[in-house]
Amino acid sequence: MNDTPQIPELDIDPYAAENLIDPYAMHERIREAGPVVRLTPYAGLVACARHEQVHAVLNDHATFISSAGVGLTNFNLEPPFRPKSLILEADPPLHTQTRAVLSRILSPKAVTQIRAAFTAEAEALIDRCLEKSTREGVIDGIHDLAQPYPLKVFPDAVGLGNDGRENLLVYGDMIFNSMGPRNELLARSAARVGPVTAWIMEHCQRANLRPGGFGDQIYQAADAGEISHEQAPMLVRSFLSAGVDTTINGLGNALFALAHHPAEYAKLHADLTLARPAFEEALRWESTAQTFFRTAARNCTIAGIAVPENTKVLCLLGAANRDPRKWPEPERYDIHRRPSGHVALGSGIHGCVGQAVARLEGEVVLTALAKRVQRIEVMGAHTRRLNNTLRALDTLPLRFIPA
Ligand code: OVP
C-alpha cells in the first residue's frame, strides 16, 4: 500500500537549444505530466509548469526561499557567481528593508514624474524608425526600436552618463544566463563580460550618478538611515541588472506579437487606449523571463507531493502563462483579453518592483507606434538570441507603413 502520490519523471532539458528556441511543446509536456515533476537531467530539482502551482510557490516565500538563489545553482551548496543581490536573492527581513526603498523609488507616483520624458523619447524613436523604414524599406524591430529605447530612457532615469551603456547589455545577458546551468551560453557570456563587471560597479558609485535620479535616490535613502551606505551601490546594481535586458525583450516580444497578428494591430491602431492591455497580453503570451527558481527551506509539499528540504523548484512562468486550466485559448494573442493573474512579472513579495516603469515603457512605445504606423509588415525571418532565462529576439525585420 502506498498512498503517497508519486512524482512524474521526464527526460527533458529546459536549457537544450531546441527548447530555448521553441519552449511551448516542452511546456505542454511538463504541464500535462503533473502539477510537479522531476527533470532527469537535473537531479535534485523539481519543476512546476501549471499556473496554480507556480502561483502557490511564488506566494509562499517562507517555504520557497530566494536567498539560496533564484537560478539553478543552490547557494547552500555552491557559492554565487557574484555577491548576492540584496533584493532578488534575499528573504525577509533583509528583503523587506531593501524592497521598501526600491518600491518607493519606482512607485506609480514616481512614474508620473518620468512619463513626459519617456513619452517624448518614444515618439522621437518611432519617428526615426518610420523615416528609416520609408527610406530603406526595412528596419530591425530589435536593433532600431526595442533595444535603443530602454537603453536610453532607463539609464537616463537612473542617472547614468551616456558613455558605455552597451555594457548594460553584456551584463544583463550574463546575469540571466547565470540563472541556468553552466552550459555553452553561460561560457560565452562569461567570456564577454570581462571588464564589464568592474564598469558596472564603478557606475553604481554615487559620484557617477546624476543627483535626483533613481540611483542617487538610493543613496538618499542611505543618508536617511533606511539602508546602510554599504548597501547602496549594491541596490543600484539591481537597477542596472534588471532594468534593461528585461524591458528590451518585453518590447521586442510585444512588437513580434503585433507584427504577427495584423488584426490585433489594427484594433490597437484604431484605439490607442489598447496599448497598455496589448503590452500586458504580450507579457503573458511570450513571457520575457521564462523561468525563476526557489529553494525549499524545509521538507514540504507541492500539490500534496513531498518535496525535500533544499530542493530547487523551477517555476516555468511562460508555461503557467499558457496553462489552459487558467486561460481560455492560451495560445491566442488577444489584446482584448485582460490577463490579470499572469506571472510574467512574478507574484508575491518578489513580484517585479519595477513593473510600473516597465508598463510605462510598453504603453508609451506601443501608443507612439500605433499613432504613427498604420500597418506592420514582416519582412523576413526573425532570429533569436538564446539565453538561459530570457525569451529574446536578435533580429526582427519589419516595414512600418505610415498612417
Ligand atoms: C528580474 C532581477 C534580475 C537580475 C538581477 C537582479 C534582479 C538584481 O537584483 O540584481 S529581477
Coordinates of C-alpha atoms and ligand atoms in Angstrom, one line a residue:
M1 CA 0.0 0.0 0.0
N2 CA 1.3 3.4 -0.9
D3 CA -1.0 6.4 -0.9
T4 CA 1.8 8.9 -1.4
P5 CA 1.4 10.4 -4.8
Q6 CA 4.5 9.7 -7.0
I7 CA 6.2 12.4 -8.8
P8 CA 6.5 12.0 -12.6
E9 CA 9.9 12.0 -14.1
L10 CA 10.6 13.4 -17.6
D11 CA 13.8 13.3 -19.6
I12 CA 13.6 17.0 -20.6
D13 CA 16.4 19.6 -20.5
P14 CA 14.7 23.0 -20.5
Y15 CA 18.1 24.5 -21.5
A16 CA 18.6 22.4 -24.6
A17 CA 18.8 24.7 -27.6
E18 CA 15.6 23.3 -29.2
N19 CA 13.6 24.1 -26.0
L20 CA 15.1 27.6 -25.8
I21 CA 14.2 28.2 -29.4
D22 CA 10.6 26.9 -29.0
P23 CA 9.7 26.1 -25.4
Y24 CA 6.0 25.6 -25.9
A25 CA 5.9 21.8 -26.7
M26 CA 8.1 21.3 -23.7
H27 CA 5.8 23.4 -21.5
E28 CA 2.8 21.3 -22.5
R29 CA 4.7 18.0 -21.7
I30 CA 5.7 19.2 -18.3
R31 CA 2.2 20.7 -17.5
E32 CA 0.4 17.6 -18.6
A33 CA 2.7 15.2 -16.7
G34 CA 1.6 16.5 -13.3
P35 CA 1.5 19.5 -11.0
V36 CA 5.1 19.0 -10.1
V37 CA 7.7 16.8 -11.9
R38 CA 11.3 15.8 -11.9
L39 CA 13.5 16.5 -14.8
T40 CA 16.1 13.7 -15.0
P41 CA 19.0 15.8 -16.5
Y42 CA 19.0 17.8 -13.3
A43 CA 19.0 15.6 -10.2
G44 CA 17.5 17.3 -7.1
L45 CA 15.3 19.7 -8.9
V46 CA 11.5 19.7 -9.3
A47 CA 9.6 21.8 -11.9
C48 CA 6.1 23.4 -11.9
A49 CA 4.5 24.4 -15.2
R50 CA 0.9 24.8 -14.2
H51 CA -0.4 28.2 -13.1
E52 CA -1.8 27.1 -9.8
Q53 CA 1.4 25.6 -8.5
V54 CA 3.7 28.3 -9.9
H55 CA 1.5 30.9 -8.2
A56 CA 1.4 28.9 -5.0
V57 CA 5.2 28.6 -4.9
L58 CA 5.8 32.2 -5.6
N59 CA 3.3 33.2 -2.9
D60 CA 4.8 31.1 -0.1
H61 CA 8.1 32.9 0.3
A62 CA 8.7 31.4 3.8
T63 CA 8.8 27.8 2.4
F64 CA 10.2 28.6 -1.1
I65 CA 13.0 31.0 -0.4
S66 CA 15.1 33.2 -2.7
S67 CA 18.3 33.6 -0.6
A68 CA 19.7 30.3 -1.9
G69 CA 19.5 31.8 -5.4
V70 CA 16.7 32.2 -8.0
G71 CA 18.6 30.3 -10.6
L72 CA 19.5 26.6 -10.9
T73 CA 22.6 27.0 -8.6
N74 CA 21.8 26.3 -5.0
F75 CA 23.8 28.8 -3.0
N76 CA 23.7 26.5 0.1
L77 CA 25.9 24.1 -1.9
E78 CA 27.8 26.3 -4.3
P79 CA 28.9 29.9 -4.0
P80 CA 27.1 32.6 -6.0
F81 CA 29.0 33.8 -9.1
R82 CA 28.7 37.4 -7.9
P83 CA 27.8 38.9 -4.5
K84 CA 24.1 38.2 -3.9
S85 CA 21.5 40.8 -4.9
L86 CA 20.1 42.4 -1.7
I87 CA 16.6 42.2 -3.1
L88 CA 16.3 39.4 -5.7
E89 CA 18.4 36.8 -3.8
A90 CA 17.2 37.8 -0.3
D91 CA 14.4 36.8 2.1
P92 CA 12.7 38.8 4.8
P93 CA 13.8 40.7 6.9
L94 CA 16.6 41.9 4.6
H95 CA 14.3 41.8 1.6
T96 CA 11.6 43.8 3.4
Q97 CA 14.0 46.6 4.1
T98 CA 15.6 46.9 0.6
R99 CA 12.4 46.3 -1.2
A100 CA 10.7 49.3 0.7
V101 CA 13.4 51.6 -0.7
L102 CA 13.3 50.4 -4.3
S103 CA 9.5 50.2 -4.2
R104 CA 9.2 53.9 -3.2
I105 CA 11.7 55.0 -5.9
L106 CA 9.9 53.0 -8.6
S107 CA 6.3 53.7 -7.3
P108 CA 3.4 54.6 -9.6
K109 CA 3.7 58.2 -8.2
A110 CA 7.4 58.4 -9.2
V111 CA 6.5 57.1 -12.6
T112 CA 4.2 60.1 -13.2
Q113 CA 7.3 62.2 -13.0
I114 CA 9.1 60.4 -15.8
R115 CA 6.1 59.9 -18.0
A116 CA 6.6 63.0 -20.1
A117 CA 10.3 62.3 -20.9
F118 CA 9.5 58.6 -21.6
T119 CA 6.7 59.6 -24.0
A120 CA 8.8 62.2 -25.9
E121 CA 11.6 59.7 -26.4
A122 CA 9.1 57.0 -27.6
E123 CA 7.6 59.4 -30.2
A124 CA 11.1 60.6 -31.4
L125 CA 12.2 57.0 -31.7
I126 CA 9.1 55.8 -33.7
D127 CA 9.6 58.9 -36.0
R128 CA 13.2 57.8 -36.7
C129 CA 12.0 54.2 -37.3
L130 CA 9.3 55.4 -39.7
E131 CA 11.8 57.5 -41.6
K132 CA 14.3 54.7 -41.9
S133 CA 11.6 52.3 -42.9
T134 CA 10.4 54.6 -45.6
R135 CA 14.0 55.3 -46.8
E136 CA 15.4 51.8 -46.7
G137 CA 12.2 49.7 -47.0
V138 CA 13.1 47.7 -43.8
I139 CA 14.0 48.2 -40.2
D140 CA 15.1 45.9 -37.5
G141 CA 12.5 45.8 -34.7
I142 CA 15.1 44.9 -32.2
H143 CA 18.2 47.0 -33.1
D144 CA 16.3 50.0 -34.3
L145 CA 13.5 50.0 -31.7
A146 CA 13.2 47.5 -28.8
Q147 CA 16.9 47.9 -27.8
P148 CA 17.6 51.6 -28.1
Y149 CA 14.5 52.7 -26.2
P150 CA 15.2 51.2 -22.8
L151 CA 18.9 51.7 -23.2
K152 CA 18.1 55.5 -23.5
V153 CA 15.3 56.1 -21.0
F154 CA 16.1 53.8 -18.1
P155 CA 19.8 54.7 -17.6
D156 CA 18.6 58.4 -18.0
A157 CA 16.1 57.9 -15.2
V158 CA 18.7 56.1 -13.0
G159 CA 21.1 59.0 -13.7
L160 CA 23.9 57.2 -15.6
G161 CA 26.2 59.1 -18.0
N162 CA 25.9 58.5 -21.7
D163 CA 29.1 56.6 -22.3
G164 CA 29.4 52.8 -22.3
R165 CA 25.8 52.0 -22.0
E166 CA 26.2 48.9 -24.2
N167 CA 27.9 47.4 -21.2
L168 CA 24.5 47.0 -19.7
L169 CA 23.5 44.6 -22.5
V170 CA 26.6 42.4 -21.9
Y171 CA 25.9 42.4 -18.2
G172 CA 22.2 41.6 -18.5
D173 CA 22.9 38.8 -20.8
M174 CA 25.4 37.4 -18.3
I175 CA 23.1 37.7 -15.3
F176 CA 20.2 35.9 -17.0
N177 CA 22.4 33.2 -18.4
S178 CA 23.9 32.7 -14.9
M179 CA 20.5 31.6 -13.6
G180 CA 20.7 28.4 -15.8
P181 CA 23.3 25.6 -15.9
R182 CA 26.9 26.0 -16.7
N183 CA 26.4 25.5 -20.4
E184 CA 27.8 26.9 -23.6
L185 CA 25.6 30.0 -23.4
L186 CA 26.9 30.9 -19.9
A187 CA 30.5 30.2 -21.0
R188 CA 30.1 32.6 -24.0
S189 CA 28.6 35.4 -22.0
A190 CA 31.2 34.9 -19.2
A191 CA 33.9 35.3 -21.9
R192 CA 32.4 38.6 -23.0
V193 CA 31.7 40.0 -19.5
G194 CA 35.4 40.6 -18.5
P195 CA 35.9 44.3 -17.8
V196 CA 32.1 44.9 -17.8
T197 CA 31.6 43.9 -14.1
A198 CA 34.1 46.5 -12.9
W199 CA 32.4 49.1 -15.2
I200 CA 29.0 48.3 -13.7
M201 CA 30.3 48.5 -10.1
E202 CA 32.1 51.8 -10.9
H203 CA 28.8 53.3 -12.2
C204 CA 27.0 52.2 -9.1
Q205 CA 29.0 54.8 -7.2
R206 CA 27.2 58.0 -6.1
A207 CA 29.8 60.3 -7.8
N208 CA 28.8 58.8 -11.1
L209 CA 25.0 59.2 -10.7
R210 CA 23.1 62.3 -11.5
P211 CA 21.7 64.0 -8.4
G212 CA 18.0 63.3 -8.1
G213 CA 17.9 60.2 -10.4
F214 CA 16.8 56.8 -9.2
G215 CA 20.4 55.8 -8.4
D216 CA 21.0 58.9 -6.3
Q217 CA 17.7 58.3 -4.5
I218 CA 19.1 55.1 -3.2
Y219 CA 22.0 57.0 -1.6
Q220 CA 19.4 59.5 -0.2
A221 CA 17.7 56.5 1.5
A222 CA 21.1 55.6 2.9
D223 CA 21.6 59.2 4.2
A224 CA 18.2 58.8 5.9
G225 CA 19.3 55.6 7.6
E226 CA 16.8 53.3 5.8
I227 CA 19.6 51.2 4.4
S228 CA 23.4 51.3 5.0
H229 CA 25.8 53.2 2.8
E230 CA 27.4 49.8 2.0
Q231 CA 24.1 48.5 0.7
A232 CA 23.5 51.5 -1.6
P233 CA 25.8 50.6 -4.6
M234 CA 24.5 47.0 -4.5
L235 CA 21.0 48.3 -4.9
V236 CA 22.0 50.5 -7.8
R237 CA 23.5 47.3 -9.3
S238 CA 20.0 45.8 -9.1
F239 CA 18.7 48.6 -11.3
L240 CA 21.5 48.1 -13.8
S241 CA 21.0 44.3 -13.8
A242 CA 17.2 44.1 -14.0
G243 CA 16.1 47.2 -15.7
V244 CA 17.4 47.0 -19.3
D245 CA 17.5 43.5 -20.8
T246 CA 14.1 42.7 -19.4
T247 CA 12.3 45.7 -21.0
I248 CA 14.2 45.4 -24.2
N249 CA 12.9 41.9 -24.6
G250 CA 9.4 42.8 -23.3
L251 CA 9.2 45.4 -26.0
G252 CA 10.7 43.1 -28.6
N253 CA 8.3 40.3 -27.9
A254 CA 5.3 42.8 -27.9
L255 CA 6.5 44.0 -31.3
F256 CA 6.8 40.4 -32.5
A257 CA 3.3 39.6 -31.3
L258 CA 1.7 42.7 -33.0
A259 CA 3.7 42.1 -36.2
H260 CA 2.4 38.6 -36.4
H261 CA -1.2 39.4 -35.5
P262 CA -2.2 42.2 -38.0
A263 CA -5.9 42.0 -36.9
E264 CA -4.8 42.7 -33.3
Y265 CA -2.6 45.5 -34.5
A266 CA -5.5 47.0 -36.5
K267 CA -7.5 47.1 -33.3
L268 CA -4.7 48.9 -31.5
H269 CA -4.2 51.4 -34.3
A270 CA -7.9 52.2 -34.1
D271 CA -8.0 52.6 -30.3
L272 CA -4.8 53.8 -28.6
T273 CA -6.1 53.0 -25.2
L274 CA -5.4 49.4 -26.0
A275 CA -1.7 50.0 -25.9
R276 CA -1.4 49.0 -22.2
P277 CA -3.5 45.9 -22.4
A278 CA -1.7 44.9 -25.7
F279 CA 1.6 45.1 -23.8
E280 CA 0.2 43.2 -20.9
E281 CA -1.1 40.4 -23.1
A282 CA 2.3 40.2 -24.8
L283 CA 3.9 39.6 -21.4
R284 CA 1.5 36.7 -20.9
W285 CA 1.8 35.3 -24.4
E286 CA 5.6 35.4 -24.7
S287 CA 6.9 35.8 -21.1
T288 CA 10.2 37.7 -21.1
A289 CA 11.6 36.0 -18.0
Q290 CA 10.7 32.4 -18.8
T291 CA 11.9 30.9 -15.5
F292 CA 12.8 31.6 -11.9
F293 CA 13.7 29.2 -9.2
R294 CA 13.0 29.0 -5.5
T295 CA 14.6 26.6 -2.9
A296 CA 12.6 24.6 -0.4
A297 CA 13.6 25.8 3.1
R298 CA 12.2 22.6 4.7
N299 CA 10.5 19.3 3.8
C300 CA 7.2 20.4 2.3
T301 CA 4.6 19.5 -0.3
I302 CA 3.5 20.9 -3.7
A303 CA 0.0 19.8 -4.7
G304 CA 0.3 17.1 -2.0
I305 CA 3.6 15.7 -3.4
A306 CA 6.5 15.6 -1.0
V307 CA 9.4 18.0 -1.8
P308 CA 12.5 17.5 0.4
E309 CA 14.3 20.4 2.1
N310 CA 16.9 22.2 -0.1
T311 CA 15.2 21.1 -3.4
K312 CA 15.5 23.6 -6.2
V313 CA 12.0 24.4 -7.5
L314 CA 11.9 25.5 -11.2
C315 CA 8.9 27.8 -11.9
L316 CA 8.1 27.9 -15.6
L317 CA 6.5 31.3 -15.8
G318 CA 6.0 31.1 -19.6
A319 CA 4.2 27.7 -19.2
A320 CA 1.9 29.0 -16.4
N321 CA 1.0 31.9 -18.6
R322 CA -0.3 29.5 -21.2
D323 CA -1.9 26.9 -18.9
P324 CA -5.3 26.0 -20.4
R325 CA -6.5 25.4 -16.8
K326 CA -6.2 29.1 -16.3
W327 CA -6.5 30.7 -19.7
P328 CA -9.1 30.1 -22.5
E329 CA -7.3 29.6 -25.8
P330 CA -4.0 30.3 -24.2
E331 CA -2.1 30.3 -27.5
R332 CA -4.1 33.2 -28.8
Y333 CA -2.6 36.7 -28.6
D334 CA -5.7 38.6 -27.9
I335 CA -5.4 42.3 -26.9
H336 CA -8.9 42.3 -25.5
R337 CA -8.0 39.6 -23.0
R338 CA -7.4 41.2 -19.6
P339 CA -4.7 38.8 -18.5
S340 CA -4.7 39.7 -14.8
G341 CA -3.0 37.0 -12.7
H342 CA -0.3 36.3 -15.3
V343 CA 3.1 35.6 -13.7
A344 CA 5.4 37.2 -16.3
L345 CA 6.4 39.8 -13.6
G346 CA 6.4 37.2 -10.9
S347 CA 3.9 37.2 -8.0
G348 CA 4.1 37.7 -4.2
I349 CA 6.7 39.7 -2.3
H350 CA 9.3 39.3 -5.0
G351 CA 6.9 40.4 -7.8
C352 CA 8.7 42.9 -10.2
V353 CA 9.5 46.0 -8.2
G354 CA 10.0 48.0 -11.5
Q355 CA 6.7 46.9 -13.0
A356 CA 5.2 50.5 -13.1
V357 CA 8.3 51.6 -15.1
A358 CA 8.2 48.5 -17.4
R359 CA 4.5 49.1 -18.1
L360 CA 5.1 52.7 -18.8
E361 CA 7.7 51.8 -21.4
G362 CA 5.4 49.3 -23.0
E363 CA 2.4 51.7 -23.0
V364 CA 4.2 54.8 -24.4
V365 CA 6.1 52.8 -27.1
L366 CA 3.0 51.0 -28.3
T367 CA 1.0 54.2 -28.2
A368 CA 3.5 56.1 -30.3
L369 CA 3.8 53.2 -32.7
A370 CA 0.0 52.8 -33.1
K371 CA -0.5 56.5 -33.6
R372 CA 2.0 56.8 -36.5
V373 CA 2.1 53.4 -38.1
Q374 CA -1.0 52.1 -39.9
R375 CA 0.4 48.6 -40.6
I376 CA 3.4 46.5 -39.7
E377 CA 4.8 44.1 -42.4
V378 CA 7.1 41.2 -41.5
M379 CA 10.0 41.5 -44.0
G380 CA 11.7 38.2 -43.3
A381 CA 12.6 35.6 -40.8
H382 CA 13.4 36.7 -37.2
T383 CA 16.3 35.3 -35.3
R384 CA 16.6 34.6 -31.6
R385 CA 19.3 35.4 -29.1
L386 CA 19.3 32.3 -26.9
N387 CA 19.5 32.9 -23.2
N388 CA 19.1 30.5 -20.3
T389 CA 16.3 32.7 -18.8
L390 CA 15.1 35.4 -21.2
R391 CA 12.9 34.9 -24.3
A392 CA 15.0 37.2 -26.5
L393 CA 15.0 38.1 -30.2
D394 CA 18.2 39.1 -32.0
T395 CA 16.6 40.4 -35.2
L396 CA 13.1 41.2 -36.4
P397 CA 12.9 42.6 -39.9
L398 CA 9.9 44.8 -40.3
R399 CA 8.4 47.5 -42.5
F400 CA 6.3 50.3 -41.0
I401 CA 3.5 51.6 -43.3
P402 CA 2.8 55.2 -42.2
A403 CA -0.7 56.2 -41.1
Ligands
OVP1 C1 14.2 40.2 -13.0 C2 16.5 40.8 -11.3 C3 17.2 40.2 -12.3 C4 18.5 40.2 -12.3 C5 19.2 40.9 -11.3 C6 18.5 41.4 -10.2 C7 17.1 41.4 -10.3 C8 19.2 42.1 -9.1 O1 18.6 42.4 -8.1 O2 20.4 42.2 -9.2 S1 14.7 40.7 -11.4

